Amino acid sequence: MSTLGEGPGAEQRMRLMREKALGFFAVITASLSHEINNVVAIIGELSGLLDDLLAGTEKGRPLDQEKVKTISERIAKNVKKGEQIIKRLNRFAHSADEPVKDFDLRELLEQVTTIAQRLATLKGVSLEAELPEVSLPIRSNPFSMQQAIVGCIELAFSGSRRNDKITLTFGKEDAGAKITVTGPTHDGSEASQSMLSFLALLMRDLGGTMEASPAGNDTQSLMLHLPKSIERPAN
Amino acid sequence: MPADKILLVDDEEEFILILSERMKSRGMSVETAESGPAAIKKAEKQDFDAVILDMMMPGMDGIETLKRLREVNPNLQVIMLTGHATLPNAVEAVKLGAADFLEKPANIATLIEKIKEAKIKKMVLEEKQAEERIRNILKSKGW
């Protein structure tokens, strides 16, 4: 099988891959930075509340120690929340460090579910990972794989209504692994068709394939079949 | 002088809880809503001097909520609060009649200043409308 960087139209394909990868990176980092901003805003208001209490004491009001304790606990809680988001952002950014690496598919799916959670919330859709309690070591491109999974989630968003559900799972296959994203059937728009073509290209780059099958009324499963290992660097 | 009546709209429950407490301690009367539809319901029932509205909310976003709020009350002064203070968002919000724009996290002193400005704008608008109504009555009655 030829790589994406070979044959007719190679240059356009490579440009498309680069543009899409950058777009994906931008969407995820923007979303995570928004989450960080929300946490910072809350901590900022809590600090302001402490200032207000102190200003009150300067005017002779007694300091409400219980309230100070509650504020301190809330600050600690939000600092922890912020740390977790930063950890996710950091892990996501480092997933682009190397074109091929060894990782656990289960951990990757957990990470994708968390980083795409806010995108789902904004769509009014629930996103859940229903993952088997087993690790599945794989050698592939973690960044492209996250891009493919989020692409499937975005396709489901296109046909979603409020309170719809999208689930992610994975399983072992003879040749490697299968990731299944089940959710609303995509809306069939030009953008969705274009996303489907791109995902097929991305999966080819990952040495795998993609298939779609109906999973019920207005619901479909998008399945990503991945080899256990890709040795050449993905494009 | 009656307390400034503010509607605070944001899907971050903890954020609006703390901010409303701080605003109340500054003598303001604050109502909160955690979604666009909830804010519209409140605006249909009560008049507010200003609405502080988050841009990014699940379901009905800030821009859509702004449009609907202005339909309910065209005089309503809405200050958009956003973590994404991008120019296109600001331009769209202003085109739709937003009174002002403030980036989150916002300084409370700046926010209060903007609320005061919004309240004055609303009063001027309402006074003009009242004058217009009186002029029309005088004209129609031929006094």
PDB file of C-alpha atoms in Angstrom, chain B residues 66-140:
ATOM      1  CA  LEU B  66     -28.997  38.292  23.560  1.00  0.00           C
ATOM      2  CA  LYS B  67     -31.290  38.327  20.485  1.00  0.00           C
ATOM      3  CA  ARG B  68     -34.183  36.848  22.451  1.00  0.00           C
ATOM      4  CA  LEU B  69     -33.664  39.149  25.441  1.00  0.00           C
ATOM      5  CA  ARG B  70     -33.729  42.184  23.147  1.00  0.00           C
ATOM      6  CA  GLU B  71     -37.000  40.897  21.674  1.00  0.00           C
ATOM      7  CA  VAL B  72     -38.479  40.671  25.161  1.00  0.00           C
ATOM      8  CA  ASN B  73     -37.270  44.159  26.068  1.00  0.00           C
ATOM      9  CA  PRO B  74     -35.478  46.292  23.431  1.00  0.00           C
ATOM     10  CA  ASN B  75     -34.278  48.672  26.143  1.00  0.00           C
ATOM     11  CA  LEU B  76     -32.491  45.943  28.058  1.00  0.00           C
ATOM     12  CA  GLN B  77     -28.783  46.713  28.491  1.00  0.00           C
ATOM     13  CA  VAL B  78     -26.787  43.541  28.049  1.00  0.00           C
ATOM     14  CA  ILE B  79     -23.105  43.301  28.934  1.00  0.00           C
ATOM     15  CA  MET B  80     -21.504  40.290  27.301  1.00  0.00           C
ATOM     16  CA  LEU B  81     -19.073  38.342  29.453  1.00  0.00           C
ATOM     17  CA  THR B  82     -16.742  36.096  27.556  1.00  0.00           C
ATOM     18  CA  GLY B  83     -13.643  33.993  27.734  1.00  0.00           C
ATOM     19  CA  HIS B  84     -13.345  34.303  23.968  1.00  0.00           C
ATOM     20  CA  ALA B  85     -13.227  38.024  23.453  1.00  0.00           C
ATOM     21  CA  THR B  86     -12.715  37.684  19.741  1.00  0.00           C
ATOM     22  CA  LEU B  87     -13.475  40.571  17.459  1.00  0.00           C
ATOM     23  CA  PRO B  88     -16.146  38.777  15.371  1.00  0.00           C
ATOM     24  CA  ASN B  89     -18.069  37.849  18.528  1.00  0.00           C
ATOM     25  CA  ALA B  90     -17.828  41.408  19.833  1.00  0.00           C
ATOM     26  CA  VAL B  91     -18.933  42.899  16.516  1.00  0.00           C
ATOM     27  CA  GLU B  92     -21.878  40.519  16.262  1.00  0.00           C
ATOM     28  CA  ALA B  93     -22.961  41.190  19.835  1.00  0.00           C
ATOM     29  CA  VAL B  94     -22.750  44.963  19.376  1.00  0.00           C
ATOM     30  CA  LYS B  95     -24.704  44.725  16.081  1.00  0.00           C
ATOM     31  CA  LEU B  96     -27.382  42.888  17.998  1.00  0.00           C
ATOM     32  CA  GLY B  97     -27.529  45.674  20.565  1.00  0.00           C
ATOM     33  CA  ALA B  98     -25.165  44.562  23.325  1.00  0.00           C
ATOM     34  CA  ALA B  99     -24.319  47.527  25.523  1.00  0.00           C
ATOM     35  CA  ASP B 100     -20.768  46.414  26.207  1.00  0.00           C
ATOM     36  CA  PHE B 101     -18.265  43.587  26.263  1.00  0.00           C
ATOM     37  CA  LEU B 102     -16.105  42.334  29.090  1.00  0.00           C
ATOM     38  CA  GLU B 103     -13.494  39.624  29.115  1.00  0.00           C
ATOM     39  CA  LYS B 104     -13.699  36.899  31.741  1.00  0.00           C
ATOM     40  CA  PRO B 105     -12.256  36.882  34.393  1.00  0.00           C
ATOM     41  CA  ALA B 106     -13.581  40.389  34.902  1.00  0.00           C
ATOM     42  CA  ASN B 107     -12.480  42.894  37.498  1.00  0.00           C
ATOM     43  CA  ILE B 108     -15.477  43.689  39.729  1.00  0.00           C
ATOM     44  CA  ALA B 109     -14.734  47.423  39.744  1.00  0.00           C
ATOM     45  CA  THR B 110     -14.790  47.481  35.915  1.00  0.00           C
ATOM     46  CA  LEU B 111     -17.939  45.381  35.870  1.00  0.00           C
ATOM     47  CA  ILE B 112     -19.710  47.722  38.282  1.00  0.00           C
ATOM     48  CA  GLU B 113     -18.595  50.734  36.261  1.00  0.00           C
ATOM     49  CA  LYS B 114     -20.080  49.159  33.132  1.00  0.00           C
ATOM     50  CA  ILE B 115     -23.297  48.325  34.989  1.00  0.00           C
ATOM     51  CA  LYS B 116     -23.632  51.976  36.062  1.00  0.00           C
ATOM     52  CA  GLU B 117     -23.060  53.127  32.465  1.00  0.00           C
ATOM     53  CA  ALA B 118     -25.624  50.598  31.216  1.00  0.00           C
ATOM     54  CA  LYS B 119     -28.156  51.783  33.783  1.00  0.00           C
ATOM     55  CA  ILE B 120     -27.712  55.411  32.692  1.00  0.00           C
ATOM     56  CA  LYS B 121     -28.095  54.413  29.005  1.00  0.00           C
ATOM     57  CA  LYS B 122     -31.323  52.599  29.838  1.00  0.00           C
ATOM     58  CA  MET B 123     -32.661  55.567  31.819  1.00  0.00           C
ATOM     59  CA  VAL B 124     -31.864  57.965  28.939  1.00  0.00           C
ATOM     60  CA  LEU B 125     -33.569  55.615  26.460  1.00  0.00           C
ATOM     61  CA  GLU B 126     -36.654  55.301  28.641  1.00  0.00           C
ATOM     62  CA  GLU B 127     -36.833  59.064  29.229  1.00  0.00           C
ATOM     63  CA  LYS B 128     -36.633  59.703  25.481  1.00  0.00           C
ATOM     64  CA  GLN B 129     -39.378  57.169  24.868  1.00  0.00           C
ATOM     65  CA  ALA B 130     -41.536  58.758  27.568  1.00  0.00           C
ATOM     66  CA  GLU B 131     -41.005  62.219  26.022  1.00  0.00           C
ATOM     67  CA  GLU B 132     -41.902  60.806  22.593  1.00  0.00           C
ATOM     68  CA  ARG B 133     -45.077  59.291  23.998  1.00  0.00           C
ATOM     69  CA  ILE B 134     -46.060  62.608  25.633  1.00  0.00           C
ATOM     70  CA  ARG B 135     -45.345  64.473  22.369  1.00  0.00           C
ATOM     71  CA  ASN B 136     -47.533  62.016  20.464  1.00  0.00           C
ATOM     72  CA  ILE B 137     -50.352  62.371  22.972  1.00  0.00           C
ATOM     73  CA  LEU B 138     -50.120  66.166  22.796  1.00  0.00           C
ATOM     74  CA  LYS B 139     -50.161  66.031  18.975  1.00  0.00           C
ATOM     75  CA  SER B 140     -53.079  63.598  18.800  1.00  0.00           C
TER      76      SER B 140
END
